PDB file of C-alpha atoms in Angstrom:
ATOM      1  CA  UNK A  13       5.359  -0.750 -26.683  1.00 59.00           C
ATOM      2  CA  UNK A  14       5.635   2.680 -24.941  1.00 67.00           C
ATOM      3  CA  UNK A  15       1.938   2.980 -24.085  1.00 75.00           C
ATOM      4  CA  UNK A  16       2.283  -0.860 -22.733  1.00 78.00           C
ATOM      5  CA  UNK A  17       5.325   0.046 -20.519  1.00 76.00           C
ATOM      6  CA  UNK A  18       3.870   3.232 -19.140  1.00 80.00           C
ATOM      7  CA  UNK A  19       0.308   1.416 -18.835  1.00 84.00           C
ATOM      8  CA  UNK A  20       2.415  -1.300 -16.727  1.00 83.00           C
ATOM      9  CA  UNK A  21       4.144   1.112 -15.061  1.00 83.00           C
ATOM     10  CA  UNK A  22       1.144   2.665 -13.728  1.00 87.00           C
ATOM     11  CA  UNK A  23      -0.795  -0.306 -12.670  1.00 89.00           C
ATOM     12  CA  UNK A  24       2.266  -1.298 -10.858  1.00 87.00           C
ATOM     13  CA  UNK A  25       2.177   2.366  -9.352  1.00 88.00           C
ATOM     14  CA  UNK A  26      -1.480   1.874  -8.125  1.00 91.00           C
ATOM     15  CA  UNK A  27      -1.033  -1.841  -6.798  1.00 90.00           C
ATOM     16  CA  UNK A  28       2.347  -0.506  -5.045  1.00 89.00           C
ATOM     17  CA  UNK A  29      -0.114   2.222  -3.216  1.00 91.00           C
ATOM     18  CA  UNK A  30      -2.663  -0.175  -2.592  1.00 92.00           C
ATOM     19  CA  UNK A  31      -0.179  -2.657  -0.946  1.00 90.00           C
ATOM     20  CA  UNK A  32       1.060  -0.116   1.295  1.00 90.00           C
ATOM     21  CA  UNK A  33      -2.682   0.716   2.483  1.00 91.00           C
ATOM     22  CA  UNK A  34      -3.096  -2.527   3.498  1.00 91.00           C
ATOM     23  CA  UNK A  35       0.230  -2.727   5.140  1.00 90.00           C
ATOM     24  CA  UNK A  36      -0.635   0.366   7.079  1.00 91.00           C
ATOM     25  CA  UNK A  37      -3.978  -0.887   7.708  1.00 92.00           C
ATOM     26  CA  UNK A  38      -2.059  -3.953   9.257  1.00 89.00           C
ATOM     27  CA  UNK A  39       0.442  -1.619  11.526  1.00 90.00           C
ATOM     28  CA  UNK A  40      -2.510  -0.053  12.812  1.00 90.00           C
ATOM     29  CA  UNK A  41      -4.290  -3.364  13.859  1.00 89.00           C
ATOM     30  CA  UNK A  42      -1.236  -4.664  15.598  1.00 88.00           C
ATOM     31  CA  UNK A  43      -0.309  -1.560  17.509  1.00 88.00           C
ATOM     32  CA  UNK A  44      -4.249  -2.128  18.363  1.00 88.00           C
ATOM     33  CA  UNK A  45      -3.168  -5.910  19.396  1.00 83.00           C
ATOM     34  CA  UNK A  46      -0.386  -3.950  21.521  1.00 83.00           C
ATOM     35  CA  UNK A  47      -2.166  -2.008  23.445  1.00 82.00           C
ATOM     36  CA  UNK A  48      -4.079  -4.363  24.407  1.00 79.00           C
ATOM     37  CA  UNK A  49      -1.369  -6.627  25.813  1.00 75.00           C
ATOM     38  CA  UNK A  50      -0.295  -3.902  27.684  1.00 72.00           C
ATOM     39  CA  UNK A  51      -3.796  -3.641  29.290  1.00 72.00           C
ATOM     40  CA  UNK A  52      -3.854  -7.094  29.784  1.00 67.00           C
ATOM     41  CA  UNK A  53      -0.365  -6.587  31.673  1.00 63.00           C
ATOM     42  CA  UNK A  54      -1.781  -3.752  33.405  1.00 56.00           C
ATOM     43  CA  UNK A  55      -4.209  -5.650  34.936  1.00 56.00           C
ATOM     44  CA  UNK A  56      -1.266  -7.673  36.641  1.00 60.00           C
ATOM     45  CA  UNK A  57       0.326  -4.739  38.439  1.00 65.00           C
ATOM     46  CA  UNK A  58       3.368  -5.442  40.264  1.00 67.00           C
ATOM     47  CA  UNK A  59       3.247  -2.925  42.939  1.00 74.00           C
ATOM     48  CA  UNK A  60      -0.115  -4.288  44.830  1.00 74.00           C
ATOM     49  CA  UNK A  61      -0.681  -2.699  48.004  1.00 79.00           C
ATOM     50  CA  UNK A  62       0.606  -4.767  50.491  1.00 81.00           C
ATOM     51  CA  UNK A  63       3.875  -4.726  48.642  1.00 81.00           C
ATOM     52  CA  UNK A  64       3.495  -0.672  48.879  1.00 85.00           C
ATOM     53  CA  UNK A  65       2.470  -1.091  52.733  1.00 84.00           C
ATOM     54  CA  UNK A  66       5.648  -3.347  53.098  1.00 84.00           C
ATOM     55  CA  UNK A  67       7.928  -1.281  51.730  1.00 85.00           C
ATOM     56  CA  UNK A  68       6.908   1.977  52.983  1.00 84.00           C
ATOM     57  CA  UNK A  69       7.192   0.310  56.779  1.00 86.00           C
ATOM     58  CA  UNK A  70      11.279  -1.143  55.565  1.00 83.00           C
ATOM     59  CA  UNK A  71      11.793   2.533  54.161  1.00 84.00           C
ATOM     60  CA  UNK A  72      10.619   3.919  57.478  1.00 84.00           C
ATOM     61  CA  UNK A  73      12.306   1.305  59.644  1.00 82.00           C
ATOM     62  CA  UNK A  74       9.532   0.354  60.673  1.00 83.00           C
ATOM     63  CA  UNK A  75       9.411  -3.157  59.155  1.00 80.00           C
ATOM     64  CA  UNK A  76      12.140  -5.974  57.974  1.00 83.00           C
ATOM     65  CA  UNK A  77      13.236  -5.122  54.839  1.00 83.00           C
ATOM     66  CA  UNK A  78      12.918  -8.843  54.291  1.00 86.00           C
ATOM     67  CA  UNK A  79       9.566  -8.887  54.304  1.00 84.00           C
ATOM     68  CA  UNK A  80       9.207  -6.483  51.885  1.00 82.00           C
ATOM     69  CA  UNK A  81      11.736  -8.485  49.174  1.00 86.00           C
ATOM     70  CA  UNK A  82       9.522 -11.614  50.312  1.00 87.00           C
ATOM     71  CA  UNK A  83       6.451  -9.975  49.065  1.00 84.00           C
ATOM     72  CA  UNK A  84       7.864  -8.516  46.412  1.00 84.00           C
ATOM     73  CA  UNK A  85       8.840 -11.722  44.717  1.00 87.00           C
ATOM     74  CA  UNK A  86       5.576 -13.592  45.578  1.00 85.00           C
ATOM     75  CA  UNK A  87       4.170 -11.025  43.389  1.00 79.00           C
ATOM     76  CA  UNK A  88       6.310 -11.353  40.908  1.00 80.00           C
ATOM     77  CA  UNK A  89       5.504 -15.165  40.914  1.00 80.00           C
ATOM     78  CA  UNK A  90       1.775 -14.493  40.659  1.00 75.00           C
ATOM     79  CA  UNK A  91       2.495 -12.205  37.903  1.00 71.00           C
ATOM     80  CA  UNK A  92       4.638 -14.161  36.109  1.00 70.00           C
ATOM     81  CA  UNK A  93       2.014 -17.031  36.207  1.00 66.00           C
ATOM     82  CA  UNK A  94      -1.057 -15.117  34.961  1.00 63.00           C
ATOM     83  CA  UNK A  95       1.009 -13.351  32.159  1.00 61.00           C
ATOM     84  CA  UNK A  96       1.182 -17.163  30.997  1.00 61.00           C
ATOM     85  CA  UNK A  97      -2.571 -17.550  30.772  1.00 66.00           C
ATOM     86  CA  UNK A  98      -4.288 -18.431  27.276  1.00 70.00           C
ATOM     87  CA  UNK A  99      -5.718 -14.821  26.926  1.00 73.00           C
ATOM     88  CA  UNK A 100      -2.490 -13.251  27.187  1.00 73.00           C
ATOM     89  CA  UNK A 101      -0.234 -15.952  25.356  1.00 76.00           C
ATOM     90  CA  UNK A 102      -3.100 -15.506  22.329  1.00 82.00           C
ATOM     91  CA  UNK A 103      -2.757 -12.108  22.441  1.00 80.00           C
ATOM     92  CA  UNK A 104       0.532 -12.453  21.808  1.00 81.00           C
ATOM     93  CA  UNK A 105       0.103 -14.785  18.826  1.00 86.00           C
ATOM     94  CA  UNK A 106      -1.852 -12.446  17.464  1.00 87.00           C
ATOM     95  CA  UNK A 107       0.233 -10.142  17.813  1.00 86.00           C
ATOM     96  CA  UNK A 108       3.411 -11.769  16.201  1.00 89.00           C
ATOM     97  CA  UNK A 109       0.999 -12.778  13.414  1.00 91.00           C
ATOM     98  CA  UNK A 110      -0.031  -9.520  12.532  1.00 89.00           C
ATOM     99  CA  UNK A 111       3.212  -7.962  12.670  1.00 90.00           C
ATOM    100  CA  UNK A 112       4.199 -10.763  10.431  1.00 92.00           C
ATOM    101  CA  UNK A 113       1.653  -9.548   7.936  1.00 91.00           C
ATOM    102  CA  UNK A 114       2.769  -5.678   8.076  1.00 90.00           C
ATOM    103  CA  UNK A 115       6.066  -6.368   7.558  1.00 92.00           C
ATOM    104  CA  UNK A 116       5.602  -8.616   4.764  1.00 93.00           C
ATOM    105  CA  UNK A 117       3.237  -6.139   2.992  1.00 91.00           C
ATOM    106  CA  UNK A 118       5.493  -3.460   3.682  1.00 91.00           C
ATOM    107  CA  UNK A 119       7.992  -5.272   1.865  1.00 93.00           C
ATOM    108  CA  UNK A 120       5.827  -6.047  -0.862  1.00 92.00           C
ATOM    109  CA  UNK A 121       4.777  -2.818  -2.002  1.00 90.00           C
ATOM    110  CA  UNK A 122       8.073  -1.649  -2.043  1.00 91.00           C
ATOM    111  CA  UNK A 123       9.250  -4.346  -4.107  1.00 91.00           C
ATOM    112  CA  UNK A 124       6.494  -3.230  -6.507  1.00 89.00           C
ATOM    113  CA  UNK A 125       6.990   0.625  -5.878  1.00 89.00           C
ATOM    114  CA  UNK A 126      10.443  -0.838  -7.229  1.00 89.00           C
ATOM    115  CA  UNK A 127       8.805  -2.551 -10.306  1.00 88.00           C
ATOM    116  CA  UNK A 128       6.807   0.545 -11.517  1.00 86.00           C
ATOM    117  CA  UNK A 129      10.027   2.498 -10.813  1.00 86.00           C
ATOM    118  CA  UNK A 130      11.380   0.573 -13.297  1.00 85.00           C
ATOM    119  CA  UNK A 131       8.774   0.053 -15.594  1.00 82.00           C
ATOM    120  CA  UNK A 132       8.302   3.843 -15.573  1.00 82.00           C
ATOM    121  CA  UNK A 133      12.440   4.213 -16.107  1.00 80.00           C
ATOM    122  CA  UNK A 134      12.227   1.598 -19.527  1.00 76.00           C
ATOM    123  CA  UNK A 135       8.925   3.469 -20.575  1.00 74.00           C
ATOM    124  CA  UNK A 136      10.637   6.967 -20.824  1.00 72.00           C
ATOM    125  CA  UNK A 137      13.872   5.348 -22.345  1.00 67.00           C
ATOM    126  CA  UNK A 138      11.239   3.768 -24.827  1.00 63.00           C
ATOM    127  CA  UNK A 139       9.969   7.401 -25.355  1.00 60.00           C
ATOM    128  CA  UNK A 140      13.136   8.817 -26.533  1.00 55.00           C
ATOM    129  CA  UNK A 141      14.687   6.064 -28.559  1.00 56.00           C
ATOM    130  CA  UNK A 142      11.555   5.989 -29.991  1.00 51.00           C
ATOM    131  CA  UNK A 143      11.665   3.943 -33.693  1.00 46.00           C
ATOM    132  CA  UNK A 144      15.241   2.795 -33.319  1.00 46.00           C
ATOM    133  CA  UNK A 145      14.549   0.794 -30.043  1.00 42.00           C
ATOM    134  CA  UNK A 146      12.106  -1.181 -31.755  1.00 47.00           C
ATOM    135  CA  UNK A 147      15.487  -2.425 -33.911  1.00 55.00           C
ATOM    136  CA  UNK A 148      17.207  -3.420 -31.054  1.00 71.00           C
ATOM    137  CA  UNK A 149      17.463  -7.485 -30.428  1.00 78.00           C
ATOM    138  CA  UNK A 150      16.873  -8.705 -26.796  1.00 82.00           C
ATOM    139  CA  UNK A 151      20.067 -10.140 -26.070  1.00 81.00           C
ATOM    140  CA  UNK A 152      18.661 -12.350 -23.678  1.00 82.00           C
ATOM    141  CA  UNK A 153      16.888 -13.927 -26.381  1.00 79.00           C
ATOM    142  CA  UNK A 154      19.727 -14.573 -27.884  1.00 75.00           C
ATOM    143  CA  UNK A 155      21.356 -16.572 -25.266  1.00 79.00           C
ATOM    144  CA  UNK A 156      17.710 -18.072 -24.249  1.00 79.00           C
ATOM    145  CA  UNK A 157      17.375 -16.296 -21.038  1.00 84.00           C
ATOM    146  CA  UNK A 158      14.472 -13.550 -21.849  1.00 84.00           C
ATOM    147  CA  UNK A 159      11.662 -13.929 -19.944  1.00 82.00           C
ATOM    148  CA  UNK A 160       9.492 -11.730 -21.682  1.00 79.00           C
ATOM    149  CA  UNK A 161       7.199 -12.708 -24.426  1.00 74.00           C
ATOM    150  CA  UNK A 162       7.541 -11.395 -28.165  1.00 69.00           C
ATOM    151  CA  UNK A 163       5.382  -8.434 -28.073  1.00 69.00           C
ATOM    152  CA  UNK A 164       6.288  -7.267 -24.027  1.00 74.00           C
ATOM    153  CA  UNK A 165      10.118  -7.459 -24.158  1.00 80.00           C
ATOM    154  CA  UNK A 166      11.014  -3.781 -22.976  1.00 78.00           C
ATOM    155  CA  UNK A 167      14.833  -5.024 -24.105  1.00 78.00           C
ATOM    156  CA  UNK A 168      14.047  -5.008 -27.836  1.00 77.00           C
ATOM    157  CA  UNK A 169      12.299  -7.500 -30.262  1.00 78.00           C
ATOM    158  CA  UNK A 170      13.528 -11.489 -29.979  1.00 79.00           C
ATOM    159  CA  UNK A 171      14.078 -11.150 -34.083  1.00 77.00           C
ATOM    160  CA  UNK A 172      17.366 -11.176 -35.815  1.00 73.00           C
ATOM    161  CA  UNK A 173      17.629  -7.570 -36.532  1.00 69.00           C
ATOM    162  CA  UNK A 174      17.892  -6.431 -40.474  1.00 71.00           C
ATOM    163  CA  UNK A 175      21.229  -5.089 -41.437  1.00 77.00           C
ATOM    164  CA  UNK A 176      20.676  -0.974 -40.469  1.00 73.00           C
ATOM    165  CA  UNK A 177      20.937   2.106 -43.062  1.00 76.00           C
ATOM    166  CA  UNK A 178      23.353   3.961 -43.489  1.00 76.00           C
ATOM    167  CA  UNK A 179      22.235   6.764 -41.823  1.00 71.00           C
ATOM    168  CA  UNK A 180      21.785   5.129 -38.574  1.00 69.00           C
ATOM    169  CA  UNK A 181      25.411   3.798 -38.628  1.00 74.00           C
ATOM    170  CA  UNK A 182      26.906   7.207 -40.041  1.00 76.00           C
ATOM    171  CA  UNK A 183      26.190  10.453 -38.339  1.00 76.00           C
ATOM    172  CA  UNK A 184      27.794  14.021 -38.428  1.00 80.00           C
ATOM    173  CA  UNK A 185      29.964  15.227 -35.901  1.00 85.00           C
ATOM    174  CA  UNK A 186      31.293  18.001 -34.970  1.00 90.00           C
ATOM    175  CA  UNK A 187      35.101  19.460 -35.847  1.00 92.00           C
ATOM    176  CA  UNK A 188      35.472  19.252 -32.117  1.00 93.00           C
ATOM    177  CA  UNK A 189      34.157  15.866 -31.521  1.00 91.00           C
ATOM    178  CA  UNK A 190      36.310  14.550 -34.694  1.00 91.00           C
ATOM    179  CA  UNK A 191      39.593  16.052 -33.148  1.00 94.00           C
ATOM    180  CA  UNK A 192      38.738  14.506 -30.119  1.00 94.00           C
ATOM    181  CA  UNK A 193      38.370  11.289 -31.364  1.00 92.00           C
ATOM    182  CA  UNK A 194      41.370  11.447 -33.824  1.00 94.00           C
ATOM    183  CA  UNK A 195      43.359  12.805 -30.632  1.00 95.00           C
ATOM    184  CA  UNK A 196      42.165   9.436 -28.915  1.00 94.00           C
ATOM    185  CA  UNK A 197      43.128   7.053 -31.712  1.00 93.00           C
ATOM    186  CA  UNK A 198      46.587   8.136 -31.547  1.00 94.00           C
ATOM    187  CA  UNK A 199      47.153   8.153 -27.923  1.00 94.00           C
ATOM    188  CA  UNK A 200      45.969   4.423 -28.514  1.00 92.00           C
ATOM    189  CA  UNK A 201      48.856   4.047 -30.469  1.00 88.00           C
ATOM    190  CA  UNK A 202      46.449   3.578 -34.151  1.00 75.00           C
TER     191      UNK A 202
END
C-alpha cells in the first residue's frame, strides 16, 4: 500500500508539472493575443495630425480652441468605430478564450499539486505506521461513505478488524509519563 501511495503520489507530482506547462504555455499565447490587440489599437492612434496641427495653433492662440475639441472627438468617433470591427472584436474573443484556458489550467494543476501533496503526506504516514496501519478499519466504510476501493483505501482496510494483542494495546511507559497521567486522573476527579 506504501509503494501504491507514493507511486500515486508521484504520478500526481508529474501530471501537476505537466498541467502547469501547459498553463504557462497558455499565458504565453494570450499575452501573444495581447499584444496584438494593442497593435491593432495602435493602428487607430488618437492623436492624428490634424488633431496635433489643431491643437498646437489653440495652444499658441493661434486657432479656436473649439476646433481643436471638435477634432478631437471626431477622432475619437472614428476610433471608437474601427475598434468595433470583426478583426479587433475576434481578437478579443480570442483573447478572453485563452485567458479562460490559463486560468483554468492554472487552477488545475494546483488542485493536483494539492492531490500529490497529499498522496505524498498519507504515503509517509503509511511508512511509519508501517504493519499496524494495515489493522486500521476505514471508518468511512463503516458508515458507507469510503470512496476508495478495497485494496487503495489509504484510511485502512474496509474489514472488521481482529481483536489486537496484547502488546499493541499495552505498552511501557515511563515513571514520568505514569505520574503524569496518574496526576491527570485525579485532577479529573477519578
Amino acid at each position: 500500500a506504501r509503494d501504491r501511495m507514493r507511486q500515486a503520489a508521484m504520478e500526481a507530482r508529474q501530471d501537476a508539472d505537466e498541467l502547469a506547462a501547459v498553463a504557462e504555455d497558455a499565458k504565453a499565447r494570450a499575452a501573444e493575443k495581447q499584444k496584438e490587440m494593442w497593435s491593432l489599437a495602435g493602428q487607430q492612434e488618437l492623436m492624428t495630425n490634424e488633431v496635433k496641427d489643431a491643437a498646437r495653433a489653440a495652444a499658441a492662440g493661434t486657432g479656436d480652441p473649439r476646433l481643436f475639441w471638435q477634432a478631437l472627438e471626431q477622432r475619437r468617433a472614428v476610433v471608437a468605430v474601427q475598434s468595433r470591427s470583426t478583426e479587433f472584436s475576434k481578437a478579443r474573443q480570442e483573447l478572453s478564450q485563452l485567458r479562460s484556458e490559463a486560468d483554468t489550467l492554472t487552477k488545475r494543476a494546483k488542485d493536483r499539486s494539492c492531490e500529490a501533496k497529499k498522496l505524498e503526506t498519507v504515503s509517509k504516514v503509511a511508512a511509519i505506521c508501517g504493519s499496524s496501519s494495515s489493522r486500521r478499519c476505514c471508518s468511512l466504510f463503516a458508515a458507507g461513505a469510503c470512496p476508495f476501493g478495497q485494496g487503495d483505501c489509504p484510511r485502512g482496510s474496509h474489514e472488521v478488524p481482529g481483536v489486537p494483542e496484547k502488546q499493541e494495546v499495552f505498552t511501557s511507559i515511563t515513571k514520568a509519563k505514569m505520574r503524569l497521567l496518574q496526576q491527570k486522573w485525579e485532577e479529573a476527579g477519578g
